[in-house]
Coordinates of C-alpha atoms in Angstrom, one line a residue:
X1 CA 134.3 93.0 57.4
X2 CA 134.2 95.3 60.3
X3 CA 131.0 97.5 60.9
X4 CA 131.0 101.2 61.5
X5 CA 130.1 100.5 65.1
X6 CA 133.4 98.1 65.5
X7 CA 135.3 100.6 63.8
X8 CA 134.0 103.1 66.4
X9 CA 134.7 101.0 69.5
X10 CA 138.2 100.4 68.5
X11 CA 138.6 104.1 68.0
X12 CA 137.6 104.7 71.8
X13 CA 139.4 101.9 73.2
X14 CA 142.5 103.6 71.5
X15 CA 141.2 106.9 73.4
X16 CA 140.7 105.6 76.5
X17 CA 144.4 103.9 76.3
X18 CA 145.7 107.3 75.9
X19 CA 143.4 108.6 78.5
X20 CA 144.9 106.2 80.9
X21 CA 148.3 107.2 80.4
X22 CA 147.2 110.8 80.7
X23 CA 145.4 110.2 84.3
X24 CA 148.5 108.2 85.7
X25 CA 150.7 111.1 84.8
X26 CA 148.4 113.8 86.1
X27 CA 148.3 111.9 89.3
X28 CA 151.9 111.9 89.4
X29 CA 152.4 115.7 88.4
X30 CA 150.4 116.2 91.8
X31 CA 151.7 113.9 94.1
X32 CA 155.3 112.8 93.3
X33 CA 156.8 114.7 90.5
X34 CA 159.7 117.1 91.4
X35 CA 159.1 120.7 90.8
X36 CA 161.6 120.9 87.9
X37 CA 159.7 118.7 85.7
X38 CA 156.4 121.0 86.0
X39 CA 156.9 122.5 82.3
X40 CA 157.8 119.1 80.4
X41 CA 155.1 117.3 82.4
X42 CA 152.7 120.2 81.2
X43 CA 153.9 119.8 77.7
X44 CA 153.7 116.4 77.3
X45 CA 150.1 116.5 78.8
X46 CA 149.0 118.9 76.1
X47 CA 150.5 116.9 73.4
X48 CA 148.7 114.1 74.4
X49 CA 145.4 116.2 74.8
X50 CA 145.9 117.5 71.3
X51 CA 146.5 113.8 70.0
X52 CA 143.4 112.7 71.7
X53 CA 141.6 115.4 70.0
X54 CA 142.8 115.0 66.6
X55 CA 141.6 111.4 66.5
X56 CA 138.2 112.0 68.0
X57 CA 137.8 114.9 65.6
X58 CA 138.9 113.0 62.4
X59 CA 136.0 113.5 59.9
X60 CA 136.1 109.8 59.4
X61 CA 134.8 109.5 62.8
X62 CA 131.9 111.7 62.2
X63 CA 130.9 109.5 58.8
X64 CA 131.4 106.1 61.1
X65 CA 128.7 107.9 63.7
X66 CA 126.2 108.6 61.0
X67 CA 126.5 105.1 59.3
X68 CA 126.2 103.5 62.9
X69 CA 123.2 105.3 63.9
X70 CA 121.7 103.0 61.0
X71 CA 122.6 100.0 62.1
X72 CA 120.6 97.4 64.1
X73 CA 122.2 97.9 68.0
X74 CA 121.5 96.6 71.6
X75 CA 120.3 98.9 74.1
X76 CA 124.0 99.0 75.6
X77 CA 125.4 99.7 72.1
X78 CA 123.2 102.4 71.4
X79 CA 124.1 103.9 74.7
X80 CA 127.5 103.7 73.8
X81 CA 126.6 105.1 70.3
X82 CA 125.0 108.2 72.0
X83 CA 127.9 109.0 74.4
X84 CA 130.4 108.6 71.5
X85 CA 128.5 111.0 69.5
X86 CA 128.2 113.5 72.4
X87 CA 132.4 112.9 72.9
X88 CA 132.5 113.6 69.3
X89 CA 130.2 116.8 69.3
X90 CA 132.0 118.4 72.4
X91 CA 135.3 118.0 71.0
X92 CA 134.6 119.0 67.5
X93 CA 133.8 122.5 68.8
X94 CA 137.0 123.2 69.6
X95 CA 140.3 123.7 67.6
X96 CA 143.6 121.7 68.6
X97 CA 145.3 125.0 69.2
X98 CA 142.8 125.7 72.4
X99 CA 142.8 122.3 73.5
X100 CA 146.9 122.5 73.7
X101 CA 146.7 126.1 75.0
X102 CA 144.2 125.7 77.7
X103 CA 146.3 122.3 78.9
X104 CA 149.5 124.4 78.9
X105 CA 147.7 127.4 80.8
X106 CA 146.5 125.1 83.2
X107 CA 149.2 122.9 84.3
X108 CA 151.2 126.6 85.0
X109 CA 148.5 127.6 87.2
X110 CA 148.4 124.6 88.8
X111 CA 152.1 124.0 89.6
X112 CA 152.5 127.9 90.7
X113 CA 149.4 127.6 92.9
X114 CA 151.1 125.0 94.9
X115 CA 153.8 127.6 96.1
X116 CA 151.7 130.7 95.6
X117 CA 148.6 129.6 97.7
X118 CA 151.1 128.9 100.9
X119 CA 152.6 132.5 100.4
X120 CA 149.1 134.1 100.0
X121 CA 150.6 135.2 96.7
X122 CA 146.8 136.5 95.1
X123 CA 149.0 138.7 92.7
X124 CA 150.9 135.8 91.2
X125 CA 147.9 133.3 91.1
X126 CA 145.8 135.9 89.5
X127 CA 148.2 136.7 86.5
X128 CA 148.0 132.9 85.9
X129 CA 144.5 132.7 86.2
X130 CA 143.7 135.3 83.8
X131 CA 144.8 133.4 80.9
X132 CA 143.2 130.4 82.1
X133 CA 140.1 132.3 82.1
X134 CA 140.5 133.9 78.7
X135 CA 140.9 130.7 77.2
X136 CA 137.7 129.2 79.0
X137 CA 135.8 132.2 78.2
X138 CA 136.9 131.3 74.5
X139 CA 135.9 127.7 75.3
X140 CA 132.4 128.8 76.4
X141 CA 131.9 131.2 73.5
X142 CA 132.4 128.4 71.0
X143 CA 130.1 125.6 72.6
X144 CA 127.7 128.2 73.6
X145 CA 127.2 129.4 69.9
X146 CA 127.0 125.9 68.8
X147 CA 124.5 124.5 71.7
X148 CA 122.2 127.7 71.8
X149 CA 123.0 127.9 75.4
X150 CA 124.5 130.8 77.6
X151 CA 128.3 130.3 77.9
X152 CA 128.3 129.2 81.4
X153 CA 125.8 126.5 80.3
X154 CA 127.6 125.2 77.8
X155 CA 130.4 124.5 80.3
X156 CA 128.1 123.0 83.0
X157 CA 127.0 120.4 80.4
X158 CA 130.3 119.4 80.2
X159 CA 130.2 118.1 83.7
X160 CA 126.4 117.4 84.6
X161 CA 124.5 116.8 81.1
X162 CA 121.4 118.2 80.9
X163 CA 121.7 120.5 83.8
X164 CA 121.2 124.4 83.3
X165 CA 121.9 127.7 85.4
X166 CA 117.8 128.1 85.5
X167 CA 117.5 124.8 87.2
X168 CA 120.5 125.4 89.6
X169 CA 119.1 128.9 90.7
X170 CA 115.7 127.4 91.7
X171 CA 117.4 124.2 93.2
X172 CA 119.7 126.5 95.3
X173 CA 117.1 129.1 95.5
X174 CA 115.1 126.9 97.5
X175 CA 118.1 125.6 99.6
X176 CA 118.8 129.0 100.4
X177 CA 115.2 129.6 101.7
X178 CA 115.7 127.5 104.8
X179 CA 119.8 126.5 105.3
X180 CA 120.7 129.8 106.9
X181 CA 118.1 129.1 109.5
X182 CA 118.7 125.7 110.1
X183 CA 122.3 126.4 110.6
X184 CA 121.8 128.8 113.1
X185 CA 119.8 126.5 115.0
X186 CA 122.4 123.9 115.0
X187 CA 125.2 125.9 116.1
X188 CA 123.2 127.3 119.1
X189 CA 121.9 123.3 119.8
X190 CA 125.5 122.4 119.9
X191 CA 126.8 125.2 122.0
X192 CA 124.9 123.5 124.6
X193 CA 126.9 120.3 124.1
X194 CA 130.4 119.4 125.8
X195 CA 132.6 118.0 123.2
X196 CA 136.4 117.0 124.3
X197 CA 139.0 117.5 121.3
X198 CA 141.7 115.0 121.1
X199 CA 144.8 115.8 122.0
X200 CA 147.7 115.2 119.5
X201 CA 150.1 115.4 117.8
X202 CA 148.9 112.3 115.6
X203 CA 151.6 111.0 113.7
X204 CA 151.3 111.2 110.2
X205 CA 152.5 107.3 109.6
X206 CA 149.9 106.1 112.3
X207 CA 147.1 108.7 110.1
X208 CA 148.1 106.7 107.5
X209 CA 147.8 103.2 108.6
X210 CA 144.3 104.3 110.0
X211 CA 143.3 105.4 106.6
X212 CA 144.7 102.1 105.0
X213 CA 142.4 100.2 107.7
X214 CA 139.1 102.1 106.8
X215 CA 139.7 101.9 103.1
X216 CA 139.8 98.0 103.7
X217 CA 136.9 98.1 105.8
X218 CA 134.7 99.9 102.7
X219 CA 135.8 97.5 100.3
X220 CA 138.7 99.3 98.5
X221 CA 140.7 97.0 96.4
X222 CA 144.1 97.4 96.6
X223 CA 145.1 95.4 93.9
X224 CA 143.8 98.2 92.0
X225 CA 144.4 101.4 93.4
X226 CA 146.7 103.1 96.2
X227 CA 146.4 105.9 98.6
X228 CA 148.8 108.7 98.5
X229 CA 149.1 112.6 99.6
X230 CA 148.6 115.7 97.8
X231 CA 148.2 119.4 98.2
X232 CA 144.4 118.9 97.4
X233 CA 142.8 115.4 97.7
X234 CA 141.7 113.9 94.9
X235 CA 140.7 110.5 93.3
X236 CA 142.1 110.1 89.8
X237 CA 143.8 107.3 87.5
X238 CA 141.4 104.8 85.9
X239 CA 139.1 101.9 87.3
X240 CA 141.8 99.4 87.0
X241 CA 144.1 101.6 88.7
X242 CA 142.6 104.1 91.1
X243 CA 144.6 106.5 92.8
X244 CA 143.3 108.3 95.7
X245 CA 145.0 110.8 97.8
X246 CA 144.6 113.0 101.2
X247 CA 146.7 115.2 103.4
X248 CA 147.8 115.2 107.0
X249 CA 147.9 117.5 110.1
X250 CA 149.6 116.4 112.9
X251 CA 147.3 118.4 115.1
X252 CA 144.2 116.5 114.2
X253 CA 143.5 113.5 112.2
X254 CA 139.7 113.7 111.4
X255 CA 139.9 115.6 108.2
X256 CA 142.5 113.3 106.8
X257 CA 140.4 110.5 107.8
X258 CA 137.2 111.7 106.4
X259 CA 138.9 112.7 103.5
X260 CA 139.9 109.0 103.0
X261 CA 136.6 108.2 103.4
X262 CA 135.1 110.4 100.8
X263 CA 138.0 109.5 98.3
X264 CA 137.2 106.3 98.8
X265 CA 133.5 106.6 97.4
X266 CA 134.9 107.9 94.3
X267 CA 137.2 104.9 94.2
X268 CA 134.8 102.3 94.6
X269 CA 132.7 103.8 92.2
X270 CA 135.4 103.5 89.4
X271 CA 136.1 100.1 90.6
X272 CA 132.7 98.8 90.4
X273 CA 132.1 100.2 86.9
X274 CA 131.3 97.5 84.3
X275 CA 134.1 95.8 83.2
X276 CA 132.8 94.5 80.0
X277 CA 132.1 97.9 78.8
X278 CA 135.7 98.6 80.0
X279 CA 137.5 101.4 77.5
X280 CA 134.2 102.8 75.9
X281 CA 132.2 105.4 76.8
X282 CA 129.3 103.8 78.2
X283 CA 131.5 102.1 80.8
X284 CA 132.7 105.4 82.3
X285 CA 131.2 107.4 85.4
X286 CA 127.7 108.6 84.7
X287 CA 128.1 112.4 85.4
X288 CA 130.1 114.6 87.8
X289 CA 127.4 115.0 90.5
X290 CA 126.4 111.2 90.7
X291 CA 130.2 110.6 90.8
X292 CA 130.2 113.0 93.8
X293 CA 127.1 111.4 94.8
X294 CA 129.2 108.1 95.5
X295 CA 132.0 110.0 97.6
X296 CA 129.1 112.0 99.9
X297 CA 127.3 108.7 100.5
X298 CA 130.2 107.0 101.6
X299 CA 131.4 110.1 103.5
X300 CA 128.5 111.9 104.9
X301 CA 125.5 109.5 104.7
X302 CA 127.5 106.2 105.9
X303 CA 130.9 107.6 107.3
X304 CA 129.3 109.9 109.8
X305 CA 126.5 107.6 111.0
X306 CA 126.9 106.8 114.7
X307 CA 126.7 103.2 113.6
X308 CA 129.4 103.3 111.1
X309 CA 131.7 105.3 113.6
X310 CA 131.3 103.2 116.7
X311 CA 132.4 100.4 114.2
X312 CA 135.4 101.9 113.3
X313 CA 136.2 103.5 116.7
X314 CA 138.2 100.6 118.0
X315 CA 140.8 100.9 114.7
X316 CA 140.7 104.6 115.3
X317 CA 142.5 103.8 119.2
X318 CA 144.5 101.2 117.8
X319 CA 146.4 103.4 115.2
X320 CA 146.2 106.7 117.4
X321 CA 145.9 105.3 120.8
X322 CA 142.8 105.6 123.4
X323 CA 142.1 108.7 125.2
X324 CA 139.1 110.1 127.0
X325 CA 137.9 112.2 124.1
X326 CA 137.8 109.1 121.7
X327 CA 134.7 107.6 123.6
X328 CA 132.3 106.9 121.6
X329 CA 129.6 109.1 122.0
X330 CA 132.2 111.9 122.0
X331 CA 133.5 110.6 118.5
X332 CA 130.0 110.8 117.2
X333 CA 129.9 114.4 118.3
X334 CA 132.9 115.3 116.8
X335 CA 132.6 114.1 113.2
X336 CA 129.1 115.8 113.3
X337 CA 130.1 119.2 114.7
X338 CA 128.7 122.1 112.7
X339 CA 131.1 125.0 112.8
X340 CA 131.5 127.7 109.7
X341 CA 134.7 127.9 108.6
X342 CA 136.8 129.1 105.7
X343 CA 137.7 125.7 104.1
X344 CA 135.4 124.1 101.9
X345 CA 136.8 120.3 101.8
X346 CA 136.9 120.7 105.7
X347 CA 133.0 122.1 106.2
X348 CA 130.3 120.4 107.8
X349 CA 127.5 119.2 105.8
X350 CA 125.3 122.4 106.8
X351 CA 128.1 125.1 106.0
X352 CA 129.4 123.0 102.5
X353 CA 126.5 124.2 100.5
X354 CA 127.3 127.6 101.3
X355 CA 130.8 127.2 99.8
X356 CA 129.5 125.7 96.9
X357 CA 126.6 128.2 95.9
X358 CA 129.4 130.8 96.4
X359 CA 131.8 129.5 94.0
X360 CA 128.9 128.8 91.5
X361 CA 127.7 132.3 91.5
X362 CA 131.5 133.6 91.2
X363 CA 132.4 131.4 88.4
X364 CA 129.3 131.9 86.5
X365 CA 129.9 136.1 86.5
X366 CA 133.8 135.1 85.6
X367 CA 132.7 133.1 82.6
X368 CA 129.7 135.2 81.7
X369 CA 131.9 138.5 81.4
X370 CA 130.1 140.2 84.4
X371 CA 133.5 140.5 86.5
X372 CA 136.8 140.0 86.2
X373 CA 139.5 137.9 87.8
X374 CA 140.7 141.1 89.7
X375 CA 137.3 141.5 91.2
X376 CA 137.1 138.0 92.9
X377 CA 139.0 138.7 96.2
X378 CA 136.0 141.3 97.1
X379 CA 133.0 139.7 95.9
X380 CA 134.4 136.3 97.3
X381 CA 134.5 138.3 100.9
X382 CA 131.3 139.8 100.6
X383 CA 129.6 136.4 99.8
X384 CA 131.2 134.6 102.8
X385 CA 130.1 137.4 104.9
X386 CA 126.7 137.3 103.5
X387 CA 126.8 133.3 104.0
X388 CA 128.7 132.1 107.0
X389 CA 129.6 135.4 108.6
X390 CA 133.4 135.0 107.9
X391 CA 136.2 137.5 106.7
X392 CA 138.6 137.0 104.3
X393 CA 139.9 140.2 103.3
X394 CA 143.7 139.8 102.5
X395 CA 143.3 136.1 103.4
X396 CA 143.5 134.8 100.0
X397 CA 145.2 131.3 101.1
X398 CA 141.8 130.7 102.9
X399 CA 139.8 132.1 100.7
X400 CA 139.5 132.5 97.0
X401 CA 142.9 130.7 96.4
X402 CA 142.0 127.5 98.3
X403 CA 140.8 125.3 95.8
X404 CA 142.2 123.5 92.7
X405 CA 139.5 123.6 90.2
X406 CA 140.0 126.8 88.5
X407 CA 143.4 126.6 87.8
X408 CA 143.0 124.3 84.9
X409 CA 140.0 125.9 83.7
X410 CA 137.2 123.5 85.7
X411 CA 134.6 125.8 85.4
X412 CA 130.8 124.3 85.8
X413 CA 132.4 121.8 88.4
X414 CA 131.7 123.2 91.7
X415 CA 127.6 123.1 91.4
X416 CA 127.7 119.1 91.0
X417 CA 129.2 119.3 94.6
X418 CA 125.8 119.8 95.9
X419 CA 123.6 118.0 93.8
X420 CA 125.8 115.4 94.6
X421 CA 124.8 115.5 98.5
X422 CA 121.2 115.7 97.3
X423 CA 121.6 112.6 94.9
X424 CA 123.4 110.9 98.1
X425 CA 120.7 111.9 100.4
X426 CA 118.2 110.1 97.9
X427 CA 119.9 107.0 97.4
X428 CA 120.7 106.8 101.2
X429 CA 116.8 106.7 101.6
X430 CA 116.4 104.3 99.2
X431 CA 119.0 101.9 100.6
X432 CA 117.0 102.1 104.2
X433 CA 113.7 101.4 102.3
X434 CA 115.2 98.3 100.7
X435 CA 117.0 97.1 103.8
X436 CA 114.6 98.0 106.7
X437 CA 117.4 96.6 109.3
X438 CA 120.0 98.7 108.1
X439 CA 121.1 100.0 111.3
X440 CA 121.3 96.9 112.9
X441 CA 123.6 95.4 109.8
X442 CA 125.9 98.6 110.2
X443 CA 126.0 98.1 114.1
X444 CA 127.2 94.7 113.3
X445 CA 129.9 95.7 110.7
X446 CA 127.7 94.2 107.6
X447 CA 128.5 97.0 104.8
X448 CA 128.5 94.4 102.1
X449 CA 124.5 94.7 101.8
X450 CA 125.1 98.4 101.0
X451 CA 127.9 98.3 98.5
X452 CA 125.8 95.2 97.1
X453 CA 122.5 98.0 96.5
X454 CA 125.0 100.5 95.2
X455 CA 126.5 98.1 92.4
X456 CA 123.4 97.0 91.5
X457 CA 121.6 100.4 91.2
X458 CA 124.5 102.7 90.5
X459 CA 127.8 101.4 89.7
X460 CA 127.2 98.3 86.9
X461 CA 125.2 100.9 84.8
X462 CA 128.2 103.4 84.0
X463 CA 126.4 105.9 81.7
X464 CA 123.9 103.5 80.1
X465 CA 121.2 105.4 81.2
X466 CA 121.1 109.7 81.8
X467 CA 121.6 111.0 85.1
X468 CA 117.8 111.7 85.9
X469 CA 116.4 108.3 84.4
X470 CA 119.6 106.8 86.5
X471 CA 118.2 108.2 89.9
X472 CA 114.5 107.3 88.7
X473 CA 115.5 103.5 88.6
X474 CA 117.3 103.6 91.7
X475 CA 114.8 105.3 93.9
X476 CA 111.7 105.4 92.1
X477 CA 112.0 109.2 91.4
X478 CA 113.7 112.2 90.1
X479 CA 115.9 114.3 92.2
X480 CA 113.8 115.3 95.5
X481 CA 115.6 117.9 97.4
X482 CA 113.4 117.2 100.6
X483 CA 115.4 114.0 101.3
X484 CA 118.6 116.4 101.9
X485 CA 116.5 118.8 104.2
X486 CA 115.2 115.5 105.8
X487 CA 118.6 114.0 106.4
X488 CA 120.0 117.3 108.1
X489 CA 117.2 117.8 110.0
X490 CA 117.2 114.3 111.6
X491 CA 120.8 113.8 112.0
X492 CA 121.4 117.4 113.7
X493 CA 118.1 118.0 115.1
X494 CA 117.1 114.5 116.0
X495 CA 113.9 115.4 114.0

């Protein structure tokens, strides 16, 4: 006779397998699918989403959760049960009709965005976004009423459990108190430095080969993943079959290369999740910010360090051709160049938080009903002017239409990017403490000790521990933003 916990495990294994199919279908939708397949694919994904929702919210699942809570479970099983309960509670708050409607609206908005963004068509985009926002507000209302939180906090909790707007206001407020001055000082400092730009064009095929070569250096398992192209770089798929994407520009190669390194960080996390807990909630990545910490650890902490850059420079020259600008000193300066720009995914470390905070403030106001979709462009320009001194009036393509997240209603997601940067800085500091000779190791291309540390302290634990506890276990303390500031000042001001 199977126990309640065993029955729940079987149910969540089934949900995981359906999720596997949805993940690969979603990847295909953004990379390979012909335009004419959009509506049918959107409907198929919505149908699958409803099916998963119905399975998860079956009253029997609730009964089994109560019964399993009384069982004698070990620590991992208890953690898995906690994640099951959370998933069930979150799903039970929404009717299937809303799940389907939101999926369909998101698919329509995202697919249309691919053509509307290049055309700078804000009016066309806004028409679709309004429906996504309407449904997201309804979701937020239902979740907030059940959980006793603000509407935005109810959505934020989906991505970063336990995080609140109040905590973000405090953390981001402190960041805003010193970052603008630091940004200005670094820009002024770098204005006195000569940096030579590499001369293209750089063939896309060669850039792809370079990306694959660096992925191999970073330990990506090609038996369980692949690299493709999409309009917006992302990491998708499942741990057994991780799909990462980038986008190429023949006139410069660094954005694609760094995008590949970033997404490889996500992929290594997925590939390193505990195999013995696969298909169970406890085997999933801990949170969105922890996931982002792994990509930013790989890109910003490791990938843009002088030691790593000098190590991969021969690969760059081999694939793209040697030239004067690709000497070691200039290559490091290129990748650490600070220049406020319009595009978030291409932003440097110092400018990036401003992009995130801008989006956080706008999307919170949008979900809370303080502003409407039509207010976004003017508010975007106002905040971009204040934060980075950039004018986005009329430039929707490089302004409020540049990201994909809002198209499918992923409100509450953006803050996790800067939280992830803070986590990454704190984790890298812990690695340096654990490996005092890290710089020398990196110079000799010895990356495995770093990956072993991540596997031991982050990857293998999946969702066994809450985010705060995972960070304490790994670094010895809770989130401490001073490591992020320390990292930036040391890298850009040599402090």
